[in-house]
Coordinates of C-alpha atoms in Angstrom, one line a residue:
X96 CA 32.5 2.0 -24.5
X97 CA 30.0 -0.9 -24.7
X98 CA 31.1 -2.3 -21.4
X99 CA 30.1 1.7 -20.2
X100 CA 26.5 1.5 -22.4
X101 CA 25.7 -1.6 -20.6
X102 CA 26.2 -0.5 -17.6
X103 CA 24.8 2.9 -17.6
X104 CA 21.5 1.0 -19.3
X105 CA 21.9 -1.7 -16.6
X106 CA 21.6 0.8 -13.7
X107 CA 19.1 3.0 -15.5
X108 CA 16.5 -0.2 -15.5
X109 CA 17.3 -0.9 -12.4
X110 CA 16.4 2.8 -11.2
X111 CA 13.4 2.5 -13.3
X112 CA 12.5 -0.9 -11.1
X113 CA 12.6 1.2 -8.0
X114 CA 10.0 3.3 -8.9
X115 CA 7.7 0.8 -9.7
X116 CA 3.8 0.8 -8.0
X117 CA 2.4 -3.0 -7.2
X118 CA 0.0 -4.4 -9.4
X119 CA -1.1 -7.6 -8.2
X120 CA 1.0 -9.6 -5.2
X121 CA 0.1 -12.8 -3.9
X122 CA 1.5 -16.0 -1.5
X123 CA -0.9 -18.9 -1.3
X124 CA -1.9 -19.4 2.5
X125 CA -5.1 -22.1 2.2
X126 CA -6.2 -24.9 1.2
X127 CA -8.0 -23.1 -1.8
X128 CA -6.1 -20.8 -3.7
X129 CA -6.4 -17.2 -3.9
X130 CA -9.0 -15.5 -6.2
X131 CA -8.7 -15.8 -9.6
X132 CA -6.2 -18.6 -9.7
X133 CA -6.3 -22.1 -11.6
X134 CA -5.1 -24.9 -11.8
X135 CA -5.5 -27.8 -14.1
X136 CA -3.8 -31.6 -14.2
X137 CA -2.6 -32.2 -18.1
X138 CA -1.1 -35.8 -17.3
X139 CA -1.2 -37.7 -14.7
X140 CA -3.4 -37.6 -11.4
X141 CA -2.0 -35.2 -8.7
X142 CA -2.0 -31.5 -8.6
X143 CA -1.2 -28.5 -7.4
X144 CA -1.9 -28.0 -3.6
X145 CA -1.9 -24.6 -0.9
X146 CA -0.1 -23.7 2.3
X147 CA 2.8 -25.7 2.3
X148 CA 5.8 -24.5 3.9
X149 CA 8.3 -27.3 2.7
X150 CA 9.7 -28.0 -0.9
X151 CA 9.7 -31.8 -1.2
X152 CA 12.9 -33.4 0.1
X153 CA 14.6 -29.8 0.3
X154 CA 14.0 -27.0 2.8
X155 CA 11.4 -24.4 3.4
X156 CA 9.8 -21.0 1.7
X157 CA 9.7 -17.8 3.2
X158 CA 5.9 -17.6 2.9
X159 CA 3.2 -20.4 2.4
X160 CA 3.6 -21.3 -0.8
X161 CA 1.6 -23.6 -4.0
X162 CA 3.2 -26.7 -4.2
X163 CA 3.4 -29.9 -6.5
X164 CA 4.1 -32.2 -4.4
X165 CA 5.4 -35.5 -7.2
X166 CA 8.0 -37.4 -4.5
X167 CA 4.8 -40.5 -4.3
X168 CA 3.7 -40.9 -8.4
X169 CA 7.2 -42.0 -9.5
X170 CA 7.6 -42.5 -13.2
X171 CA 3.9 -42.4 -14.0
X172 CA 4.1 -38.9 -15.6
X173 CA 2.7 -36.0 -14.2
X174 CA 2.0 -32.6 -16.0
X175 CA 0.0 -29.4 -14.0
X176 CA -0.7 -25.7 -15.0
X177 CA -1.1 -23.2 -12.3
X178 CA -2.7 -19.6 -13.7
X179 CA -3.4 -16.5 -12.4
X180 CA -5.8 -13.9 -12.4
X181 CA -5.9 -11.2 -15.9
X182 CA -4.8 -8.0 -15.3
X183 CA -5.1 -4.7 -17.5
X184 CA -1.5 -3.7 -17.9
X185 CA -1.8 -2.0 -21.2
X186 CA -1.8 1.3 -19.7
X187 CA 2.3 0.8 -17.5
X188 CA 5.5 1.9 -19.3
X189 CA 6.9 -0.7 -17.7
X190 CA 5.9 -4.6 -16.3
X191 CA 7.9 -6.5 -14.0
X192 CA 7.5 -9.8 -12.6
X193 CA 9.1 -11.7 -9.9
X194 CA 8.5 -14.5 -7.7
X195 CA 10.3 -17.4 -5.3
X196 CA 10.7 -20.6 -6.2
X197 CA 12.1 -24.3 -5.5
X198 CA 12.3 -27.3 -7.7
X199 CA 14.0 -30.8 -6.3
X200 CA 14.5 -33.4 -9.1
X201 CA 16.2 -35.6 -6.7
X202 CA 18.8 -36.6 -9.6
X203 CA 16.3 -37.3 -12.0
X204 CA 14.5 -35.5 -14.6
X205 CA 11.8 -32.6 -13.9
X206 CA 11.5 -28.9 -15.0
X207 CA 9.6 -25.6 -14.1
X208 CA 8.1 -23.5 -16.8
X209 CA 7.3 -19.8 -16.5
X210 CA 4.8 -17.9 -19.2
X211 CA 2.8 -15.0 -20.2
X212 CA 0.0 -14.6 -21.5
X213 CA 0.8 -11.4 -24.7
X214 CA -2.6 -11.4 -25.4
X215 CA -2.7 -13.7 -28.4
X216 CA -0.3 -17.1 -27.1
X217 CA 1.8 -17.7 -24.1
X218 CA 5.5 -16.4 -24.1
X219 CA 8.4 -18.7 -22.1
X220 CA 10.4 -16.2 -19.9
X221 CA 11.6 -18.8 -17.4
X222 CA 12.5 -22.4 -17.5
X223 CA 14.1 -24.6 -14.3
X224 CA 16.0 -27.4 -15.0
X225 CA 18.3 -27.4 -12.0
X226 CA 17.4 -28.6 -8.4
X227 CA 17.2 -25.2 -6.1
X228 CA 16.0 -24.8 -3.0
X229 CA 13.5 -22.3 -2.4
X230 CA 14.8 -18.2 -3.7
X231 CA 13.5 -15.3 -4.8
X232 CA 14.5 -14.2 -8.2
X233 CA 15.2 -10.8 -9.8
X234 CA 12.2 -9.4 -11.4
X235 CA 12.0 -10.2 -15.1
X236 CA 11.2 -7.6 -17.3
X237 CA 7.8 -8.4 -19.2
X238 CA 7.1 -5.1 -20.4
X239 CA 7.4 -6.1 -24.4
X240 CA 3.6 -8.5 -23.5
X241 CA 1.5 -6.1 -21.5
X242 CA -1.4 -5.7 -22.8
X243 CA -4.9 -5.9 -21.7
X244 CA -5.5 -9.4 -20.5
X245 CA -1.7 -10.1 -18.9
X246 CA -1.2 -13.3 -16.9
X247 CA 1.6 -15.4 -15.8
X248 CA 1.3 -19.6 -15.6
X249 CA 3.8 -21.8 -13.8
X250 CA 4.0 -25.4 -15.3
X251 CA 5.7 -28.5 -13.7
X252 CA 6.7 -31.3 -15.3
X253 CA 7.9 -34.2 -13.9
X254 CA 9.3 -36.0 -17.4
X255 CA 8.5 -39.5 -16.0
X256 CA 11.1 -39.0 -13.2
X257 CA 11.4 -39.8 -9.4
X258 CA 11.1 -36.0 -8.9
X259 CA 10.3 -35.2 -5.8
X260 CA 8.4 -31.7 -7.0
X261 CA 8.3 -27.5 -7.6
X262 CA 6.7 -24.7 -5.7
X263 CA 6.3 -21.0 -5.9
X264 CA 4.8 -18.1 -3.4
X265 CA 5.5 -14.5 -3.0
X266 CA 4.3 -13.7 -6.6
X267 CA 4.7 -9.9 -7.4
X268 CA 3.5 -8.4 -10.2
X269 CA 4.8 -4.1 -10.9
X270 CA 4.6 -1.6 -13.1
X271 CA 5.5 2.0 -13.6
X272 CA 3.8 4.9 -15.8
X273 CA 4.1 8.3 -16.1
X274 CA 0.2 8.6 -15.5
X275 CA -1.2 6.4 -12.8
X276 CA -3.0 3.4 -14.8
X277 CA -5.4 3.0 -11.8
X278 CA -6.5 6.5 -11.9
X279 CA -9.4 4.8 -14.0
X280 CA -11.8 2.8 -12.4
X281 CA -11.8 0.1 -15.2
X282 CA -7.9 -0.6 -14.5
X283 CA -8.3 -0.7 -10.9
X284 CA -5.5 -2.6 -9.1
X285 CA -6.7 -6.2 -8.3
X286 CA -6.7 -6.8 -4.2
X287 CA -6.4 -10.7 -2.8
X288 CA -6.5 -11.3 1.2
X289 CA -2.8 -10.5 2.8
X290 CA -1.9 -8.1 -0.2
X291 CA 0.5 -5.5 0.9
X292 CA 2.1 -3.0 -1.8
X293 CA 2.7 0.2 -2.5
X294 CA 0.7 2.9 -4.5
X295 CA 0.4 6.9 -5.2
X296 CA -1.9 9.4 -6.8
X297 CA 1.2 11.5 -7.7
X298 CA 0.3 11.2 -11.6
X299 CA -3.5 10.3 -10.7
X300 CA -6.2 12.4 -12.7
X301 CA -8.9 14.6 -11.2
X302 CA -11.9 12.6 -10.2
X303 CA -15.6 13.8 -10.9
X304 CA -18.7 12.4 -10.8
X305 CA -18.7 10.1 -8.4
X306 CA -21.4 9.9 -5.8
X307 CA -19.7 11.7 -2.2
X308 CA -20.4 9.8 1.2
X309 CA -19.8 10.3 4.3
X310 CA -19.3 14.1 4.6
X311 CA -16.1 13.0 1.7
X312 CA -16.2 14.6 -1.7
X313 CA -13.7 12.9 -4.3
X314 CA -14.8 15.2 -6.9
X315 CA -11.9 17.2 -7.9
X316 CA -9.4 15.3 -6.1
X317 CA -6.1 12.9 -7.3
X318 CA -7.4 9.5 -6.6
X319 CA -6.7 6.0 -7.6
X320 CA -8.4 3.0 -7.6
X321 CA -8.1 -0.9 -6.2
X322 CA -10.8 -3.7 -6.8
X323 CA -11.8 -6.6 -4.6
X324 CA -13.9 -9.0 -5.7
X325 CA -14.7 -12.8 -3.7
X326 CA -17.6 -14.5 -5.1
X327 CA -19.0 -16.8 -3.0
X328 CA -17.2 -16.4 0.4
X329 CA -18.6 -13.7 2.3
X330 CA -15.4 -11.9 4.8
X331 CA -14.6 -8.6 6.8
X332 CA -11.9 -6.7 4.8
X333 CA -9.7 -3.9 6.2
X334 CA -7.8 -1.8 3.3
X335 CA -5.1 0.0 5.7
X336 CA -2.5 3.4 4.6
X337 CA -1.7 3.5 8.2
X338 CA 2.1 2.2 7.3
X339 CA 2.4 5.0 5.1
X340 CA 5.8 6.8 5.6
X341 CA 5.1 9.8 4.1
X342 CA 2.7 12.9 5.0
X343 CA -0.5 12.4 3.1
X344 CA -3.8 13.8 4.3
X345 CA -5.6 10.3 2.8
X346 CA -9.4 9.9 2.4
X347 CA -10.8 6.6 1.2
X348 CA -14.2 5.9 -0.3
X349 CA -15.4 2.1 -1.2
X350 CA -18.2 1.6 -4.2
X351 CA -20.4 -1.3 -5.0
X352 CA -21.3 -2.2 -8.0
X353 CA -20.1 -1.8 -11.8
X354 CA -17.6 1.2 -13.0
X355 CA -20.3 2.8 -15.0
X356 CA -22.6 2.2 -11.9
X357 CA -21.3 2.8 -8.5
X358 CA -22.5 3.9 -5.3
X359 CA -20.6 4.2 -2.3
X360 CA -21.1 1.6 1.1
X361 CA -17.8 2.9 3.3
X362 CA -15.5 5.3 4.0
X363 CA -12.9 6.8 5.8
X364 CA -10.6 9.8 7.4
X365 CA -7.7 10.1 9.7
X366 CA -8.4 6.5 11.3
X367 CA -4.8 7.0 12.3
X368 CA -3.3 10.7 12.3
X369 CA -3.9 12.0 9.2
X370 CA -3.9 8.3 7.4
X371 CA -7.0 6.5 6.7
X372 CA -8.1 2.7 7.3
X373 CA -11.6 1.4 6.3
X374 CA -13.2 -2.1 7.2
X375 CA -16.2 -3.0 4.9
X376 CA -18.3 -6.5 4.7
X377 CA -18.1 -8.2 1.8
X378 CA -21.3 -9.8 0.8
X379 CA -19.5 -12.4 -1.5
X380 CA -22.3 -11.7 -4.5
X381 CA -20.4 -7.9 -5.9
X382 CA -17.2 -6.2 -6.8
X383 CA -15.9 -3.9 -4.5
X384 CA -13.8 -0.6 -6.1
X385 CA -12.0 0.9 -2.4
X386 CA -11.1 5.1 -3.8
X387 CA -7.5 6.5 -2.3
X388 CA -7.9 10.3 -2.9
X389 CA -6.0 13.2 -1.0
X390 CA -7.6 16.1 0.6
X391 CA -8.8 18.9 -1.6
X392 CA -5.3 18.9 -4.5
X393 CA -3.2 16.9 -2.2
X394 CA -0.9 13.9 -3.8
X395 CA 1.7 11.5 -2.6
X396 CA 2.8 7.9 -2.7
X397 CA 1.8 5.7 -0.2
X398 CA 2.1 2.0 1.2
X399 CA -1.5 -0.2 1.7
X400 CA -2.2 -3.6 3.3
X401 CA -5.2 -5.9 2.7
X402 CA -6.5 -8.2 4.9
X403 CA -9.7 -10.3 5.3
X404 CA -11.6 -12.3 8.0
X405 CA -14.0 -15.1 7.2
X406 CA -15.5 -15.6 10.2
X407 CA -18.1 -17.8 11.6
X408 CA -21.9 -17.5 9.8
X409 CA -23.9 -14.9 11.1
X410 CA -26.7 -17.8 12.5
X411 CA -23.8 -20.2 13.5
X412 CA -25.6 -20.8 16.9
X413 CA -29.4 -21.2 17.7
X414 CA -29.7 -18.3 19.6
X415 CA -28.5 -16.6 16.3
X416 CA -31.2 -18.3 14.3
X417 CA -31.8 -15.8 11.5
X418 CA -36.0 -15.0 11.2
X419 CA -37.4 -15.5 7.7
X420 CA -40.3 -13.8 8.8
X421 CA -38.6 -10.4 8.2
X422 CA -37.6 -11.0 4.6
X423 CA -39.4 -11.0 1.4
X424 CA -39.9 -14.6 0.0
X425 CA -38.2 -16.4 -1.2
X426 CA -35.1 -15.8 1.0
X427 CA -31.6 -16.0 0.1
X428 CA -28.5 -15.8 2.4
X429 CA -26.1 -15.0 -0.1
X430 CA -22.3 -16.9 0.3
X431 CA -23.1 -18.8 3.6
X432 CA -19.2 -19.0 4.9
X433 CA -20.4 -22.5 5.5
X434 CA -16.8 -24.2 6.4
X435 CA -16.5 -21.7 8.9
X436 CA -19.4 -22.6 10.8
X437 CA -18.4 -24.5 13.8
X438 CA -20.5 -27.3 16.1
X439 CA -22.8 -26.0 18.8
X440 CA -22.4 -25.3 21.9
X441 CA -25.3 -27.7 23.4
X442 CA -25.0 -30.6 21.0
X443 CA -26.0 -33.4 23.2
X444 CA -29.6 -31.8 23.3
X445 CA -30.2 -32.6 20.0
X446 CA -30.9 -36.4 21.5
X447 CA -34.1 -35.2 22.5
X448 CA -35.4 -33.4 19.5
X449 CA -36.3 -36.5 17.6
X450 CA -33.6 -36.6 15.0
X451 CA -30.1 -35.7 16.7
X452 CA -28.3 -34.4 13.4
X453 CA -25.8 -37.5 12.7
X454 CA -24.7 -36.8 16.4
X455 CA -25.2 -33.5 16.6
X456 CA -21.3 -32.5 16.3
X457 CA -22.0 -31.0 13.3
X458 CA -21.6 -27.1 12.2
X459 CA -25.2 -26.3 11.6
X460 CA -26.4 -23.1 10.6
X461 CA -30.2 -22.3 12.1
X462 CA -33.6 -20.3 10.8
X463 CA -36.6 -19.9 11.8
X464 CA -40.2 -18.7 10.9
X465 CA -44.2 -18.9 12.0
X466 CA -45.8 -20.0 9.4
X467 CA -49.1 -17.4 8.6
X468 CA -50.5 -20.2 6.1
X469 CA -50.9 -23.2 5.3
X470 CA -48.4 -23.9 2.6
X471 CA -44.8 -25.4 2.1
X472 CA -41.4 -24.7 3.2
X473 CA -38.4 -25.5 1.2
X474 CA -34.4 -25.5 2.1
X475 CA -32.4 -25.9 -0.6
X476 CA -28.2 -25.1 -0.7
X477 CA -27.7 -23.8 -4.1
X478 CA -24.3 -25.0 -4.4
X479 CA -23.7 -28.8 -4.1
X480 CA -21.6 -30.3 -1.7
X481 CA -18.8 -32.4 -3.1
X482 CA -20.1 -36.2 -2.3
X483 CA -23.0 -34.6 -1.4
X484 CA -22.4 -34.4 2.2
X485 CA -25.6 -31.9 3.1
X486 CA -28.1 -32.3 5.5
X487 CA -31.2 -30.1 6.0
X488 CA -33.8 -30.6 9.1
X489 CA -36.9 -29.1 10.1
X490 CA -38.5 -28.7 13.4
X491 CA -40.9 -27.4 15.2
X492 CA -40.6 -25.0 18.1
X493 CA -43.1 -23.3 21.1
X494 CA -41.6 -19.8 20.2
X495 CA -38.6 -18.1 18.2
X496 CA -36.5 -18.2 21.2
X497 CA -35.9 -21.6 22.2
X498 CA -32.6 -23.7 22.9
X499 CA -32.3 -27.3 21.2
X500 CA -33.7 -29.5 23.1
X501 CA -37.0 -27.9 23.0
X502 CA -37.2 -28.5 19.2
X503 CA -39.3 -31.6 17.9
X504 CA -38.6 -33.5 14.0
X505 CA -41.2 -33.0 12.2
X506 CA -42.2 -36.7 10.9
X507 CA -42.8 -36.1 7.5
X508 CA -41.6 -38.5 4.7
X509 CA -39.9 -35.7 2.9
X510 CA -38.0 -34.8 6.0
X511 CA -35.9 -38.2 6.6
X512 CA -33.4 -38.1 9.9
X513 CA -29.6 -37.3 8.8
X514 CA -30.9 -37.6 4.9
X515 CA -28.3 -36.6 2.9
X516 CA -30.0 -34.0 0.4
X517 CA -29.3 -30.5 -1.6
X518 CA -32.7 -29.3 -1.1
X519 CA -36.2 -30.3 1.1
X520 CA -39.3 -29.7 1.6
X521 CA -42.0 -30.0 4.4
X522 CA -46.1 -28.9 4.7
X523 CA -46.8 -26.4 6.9
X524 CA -49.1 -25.3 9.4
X525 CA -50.3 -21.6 10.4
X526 CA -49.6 -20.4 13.6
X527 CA -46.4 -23.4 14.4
X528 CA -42.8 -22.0 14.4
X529 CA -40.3 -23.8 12.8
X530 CA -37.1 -24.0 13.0
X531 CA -34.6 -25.5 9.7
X532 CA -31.0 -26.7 10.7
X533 CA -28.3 -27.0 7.8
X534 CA -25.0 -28.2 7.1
X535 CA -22.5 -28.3 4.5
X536 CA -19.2 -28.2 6.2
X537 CA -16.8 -28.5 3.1
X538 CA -18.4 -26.3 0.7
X539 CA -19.6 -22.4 1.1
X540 CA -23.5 -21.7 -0.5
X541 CA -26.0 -19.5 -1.2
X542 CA -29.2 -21.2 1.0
X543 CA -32.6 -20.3 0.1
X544 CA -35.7 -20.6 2.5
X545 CA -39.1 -20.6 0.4
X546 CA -42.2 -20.3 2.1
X547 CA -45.3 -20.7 -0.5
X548 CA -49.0 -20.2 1.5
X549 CA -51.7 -21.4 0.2
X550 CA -52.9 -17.7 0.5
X551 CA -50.4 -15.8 -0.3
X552 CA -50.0 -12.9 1.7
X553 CA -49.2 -9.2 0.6
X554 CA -45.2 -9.0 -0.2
X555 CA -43.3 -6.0 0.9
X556 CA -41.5 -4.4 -2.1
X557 CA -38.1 -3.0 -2.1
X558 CA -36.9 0.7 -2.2
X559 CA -35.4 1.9 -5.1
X560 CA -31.4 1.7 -4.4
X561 CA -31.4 2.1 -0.8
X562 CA -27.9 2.9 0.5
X563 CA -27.2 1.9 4.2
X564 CA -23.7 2.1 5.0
X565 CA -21.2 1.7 6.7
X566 CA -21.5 -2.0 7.4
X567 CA -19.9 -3.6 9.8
X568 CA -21.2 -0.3 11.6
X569 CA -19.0 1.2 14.9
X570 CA -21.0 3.7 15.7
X571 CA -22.6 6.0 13.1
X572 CA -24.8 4.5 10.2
X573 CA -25.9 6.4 6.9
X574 CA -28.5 5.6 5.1
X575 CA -29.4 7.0 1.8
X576 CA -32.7 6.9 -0.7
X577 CA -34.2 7.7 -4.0
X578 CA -37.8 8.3 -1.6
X579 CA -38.3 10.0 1.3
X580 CA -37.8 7.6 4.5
X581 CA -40.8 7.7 6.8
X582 CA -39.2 4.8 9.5
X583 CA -36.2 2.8 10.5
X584 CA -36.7 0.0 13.0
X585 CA -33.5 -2.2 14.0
X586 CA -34.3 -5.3 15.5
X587 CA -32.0 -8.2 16.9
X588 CA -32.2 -11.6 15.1
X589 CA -35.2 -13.1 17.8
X590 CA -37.3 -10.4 15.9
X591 CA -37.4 -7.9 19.1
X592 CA -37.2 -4.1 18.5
X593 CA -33.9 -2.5 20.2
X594 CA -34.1 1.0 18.3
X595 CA -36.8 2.8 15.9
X596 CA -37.6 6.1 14.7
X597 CA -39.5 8.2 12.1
X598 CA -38.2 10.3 9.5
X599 CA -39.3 12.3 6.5
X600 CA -35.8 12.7 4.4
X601 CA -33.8 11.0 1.8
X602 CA -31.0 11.2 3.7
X603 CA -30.2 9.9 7.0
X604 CA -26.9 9.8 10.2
X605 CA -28.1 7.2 12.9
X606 CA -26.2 6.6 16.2
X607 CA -26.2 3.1 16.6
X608 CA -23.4 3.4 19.0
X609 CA -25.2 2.3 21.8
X610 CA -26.2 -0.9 20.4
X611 CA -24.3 -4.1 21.7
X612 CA -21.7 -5.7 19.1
X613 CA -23.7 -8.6 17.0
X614 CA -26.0 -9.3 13.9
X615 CA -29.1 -7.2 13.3
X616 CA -32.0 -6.3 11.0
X617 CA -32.6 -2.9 9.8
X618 CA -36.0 -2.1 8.5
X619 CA -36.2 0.9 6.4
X620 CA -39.9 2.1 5.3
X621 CA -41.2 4.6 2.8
X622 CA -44.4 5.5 1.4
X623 CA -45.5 1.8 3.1
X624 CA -42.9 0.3 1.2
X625 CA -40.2 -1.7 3.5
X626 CA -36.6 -3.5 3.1
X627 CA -34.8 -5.2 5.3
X628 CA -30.9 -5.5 6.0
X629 CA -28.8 -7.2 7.7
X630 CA -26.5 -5.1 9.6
X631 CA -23.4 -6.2 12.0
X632 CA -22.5 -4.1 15.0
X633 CA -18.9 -3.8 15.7

């Protein structure tokens, strides 16, 4: 009779596992690891590394995987934690976890510890002792410590042994609930790049008040809700249903902001059949909250992927030079995807300029302004550079639409030739156009141009929460205001007008369709009042 109650409670979990909806999944693909996660040495002097394919001295994972590579320390003692994110998981029935693994202790000693956080301490529910090649495991049941800050840590230690190391990938985090937990916006399911899970709005609650976009109302619709946030790296992102195996008349909304102060910057509908796919830009300084919903009362489950882009910067190139005349000062270019910037495409012209850039190989990023004072400029890269491998140059230039070789160093003392610096400054003289050339090429920033005139002139002042939206754009842009909008003027990075047109509404549907793919600025103006955006046309 026991042997029976076993196995009918045996099978009953394991049904119970199959229903479950993806919280958090993860594999670790670069050299930096994936939001959220942390890693700390407690003895010894190596750590945890990312994107490794091979367990030390054994054979490979399925998917990139974090690995602690110990096969060169010997018996010196080494100790590492690797953490993840803090999830909400108070509101699940039930919490699994599961995850592949490897740990080689080539004959010696060496063990793998798994924990979660209950809220108060950390709880053991796996501990490796045995050499294994790299295998998925059988999700553990964690549902006795959810609670509101849930999170799992892998610890190796090497016990002053020749081990040769441990790894992990392919974390997965479920749950399952009779009510959806993410139908609040405050439990939203946490996104990283490459995510892939499975979802529904089957037991979602009714949305209302949230702001509609797009010709999409959530408002009285099942919906659920998934969060992305990447500080300091901006990215494309594409949030896809379009694998869905099931009939579900999808709508997706994305928000910016806070829970208790969103406001919408994409959307989509039927982007395949009856599915939906959006692709939004993430500025690397907000949260992101992406709203699954079904048409009018319409539920079901469905299956999402994630993916990102970090491409090059937007001003990788000279010709791409972005003009600090159109923005308010001081500037800032928020999360500078500096380590994608790659070297330019004329790079032996830089001989000529005066100062060639420490060869001019590097991956520069460019601006560029006229100066209508006399004043100051300064260039400063808000986060430093490990080593402090930054370089900052200005230049001078006939016009704002010039190829390197007709730039000339300004010889100023502050403005040293391949000095390595966080931040510079130069003098400045009305009527020249400069030109300032960066790089940072191991570390992503926030770089702010500063131009201070003796007189200062009048500074434009922003709209009230302008909304402009969706960006990247493909073809139609909406833009949205708390004033009535009197003009919008697009112009391409050299400063020349390619579209413009008057208006005397809050609300607004451009065509940009036309427009070649690329980086722009978009100037909105009301009441004499003008911001500017950057836009990308897809």
């Amino acid at each position: 009779m026991k042997r029976l109650l076993f196995f009918a409670l045996s099978m009953f979990m394991i049904a119970l596992h199959g229903q479950n909806q993806t919280i958090y999944t993860t594999t670790f693909p670069q050299a930096n690891p994936p939001t959220g996660w942390e890693k700390e040495i407690l003895l010894g002097e190596y750590n945890w590394y990312y994107g490794e394919m091979v367990l030390p001295g054994s054979s490979v994972f399925t998917k990139p995987a974090a690995v602690f590579n110990d096969d060169i320390t010997g018996e010196l003692g080494n100790k590492a934690v690797l953490t993840s994110p803090t999830w909400s998981v108070g509101g699940y029935d039930t919490v699994w976890l599961s995850y592949e693994y490897g740990l080689n202790r080539a004959g010696e000693g060496g063990t793998l510890a798994v924990e979660v956080y209950d809220g108060s301490s950390w709880q053991q529910v796996a501990l490796y002792n045995q050499d294994q090649a790299p295998i998925t495991i059988a999700p553990i049941n964690v549902t006795a410590y959810k609670n509101a800050a849930f999170s799992v840590r892998f610890t190796f230690d090497d016990e002053y042994s020749y081990s040769m190391g441990a790894g992990v990938t392919n974390f997965l985090l479920e749950g399952s609930s009779t009510a959806a937990p993410n139908s609040e916006c405050w439990n939203a399911v946490l996104l990283n790049c490459g995510a892939t899970g499975n979802g529904s709005t089957v037991n979602a609650t009714v949305k209302d008040e949230l702001a509609p976009f797009g010709g999409l109302d959530p408002n009285g619709s099942y919906g659920v809700w998934y969060k992305y946030s990447d500080i300091d790296n901006q990215s494309d992102v594409t949030f896809s249903l379009c694998d869905t195996n099931a009939v579900f008349d999808s709508r997706i909304i994305v928000y910016k902001g806070v829970c208790a102060d969103l406001f919408p910057v994409a959307f989509n509908d039927d982007a395949c059949g009856t599915l939906s796919e959006v692709t939004f830009h993430n500025d690397g300084t907000s949260p992101y909250y992406i709203l699954v919903f079904g048409a009018e009362e319409s539920k079901s489950d469905f299956s999402y992927k994630f993916n990102c882009l970090s491409g090059a910067p937007t001003n990788d190139e000279i010709a791409d030079a972005i003009d600090v005349n159109l923005f308010e000062q001081p500037y800032t270019d928020v999360a500078v995807p500096l380590i994608n910037a790659t070297a330019e495409t004329d790079t032996a012209d830089f001989l000529e300029t005066g100062c060639d850039m420490s060869g001019g190989w590097y991956p520069n990023v460019f601006y560029k302004f006229t100066a209508t004072d006399d004043g100051t400029a300064t260039a400063t890269f808000k986060t430093p550079n490990e080593g402090g491998f930054q370089t900052i140059g200005f230049y001078t230039a006939p016009n704002k639409n010039i190829a390197i070789k007709d730039l000339s160093f300004v010889m100023q003392s502050s403005n040293g030739c391949n000095q390595m610096s966080q931040t510079k400054s130069i003098n400045i003289t009305s009527g020249t156009t400069y030109y300032v050339v960066m790089m940072s090429p191991y570390t992503n920033s926030d770089i702010v141009i500063d131009l201070q005139y003796n007189v200062m002139a009048v500074d434009e002042t922003k709209l009230s929460k302008t909304i402009v939206a969706p960006n990247p754009v493909k073809d139609f842009i909406h833009l949205n205001s708390k004033t009535k909008i009197n003009k919008v003027e697009v112009l391409d990075l050299t400063g020349k007008s390619v579209y413009s047109t008057t208006l005397d509404k809050q609300e607004a549907k451009l065509d940009l369709s036309f427009l070649p793919k690329g980086n722009y600025i978009m100037k909105v103006t009301s009441d004499k009042k003008t911001e500017s955006f950057k836009i990308i046309k897809k």
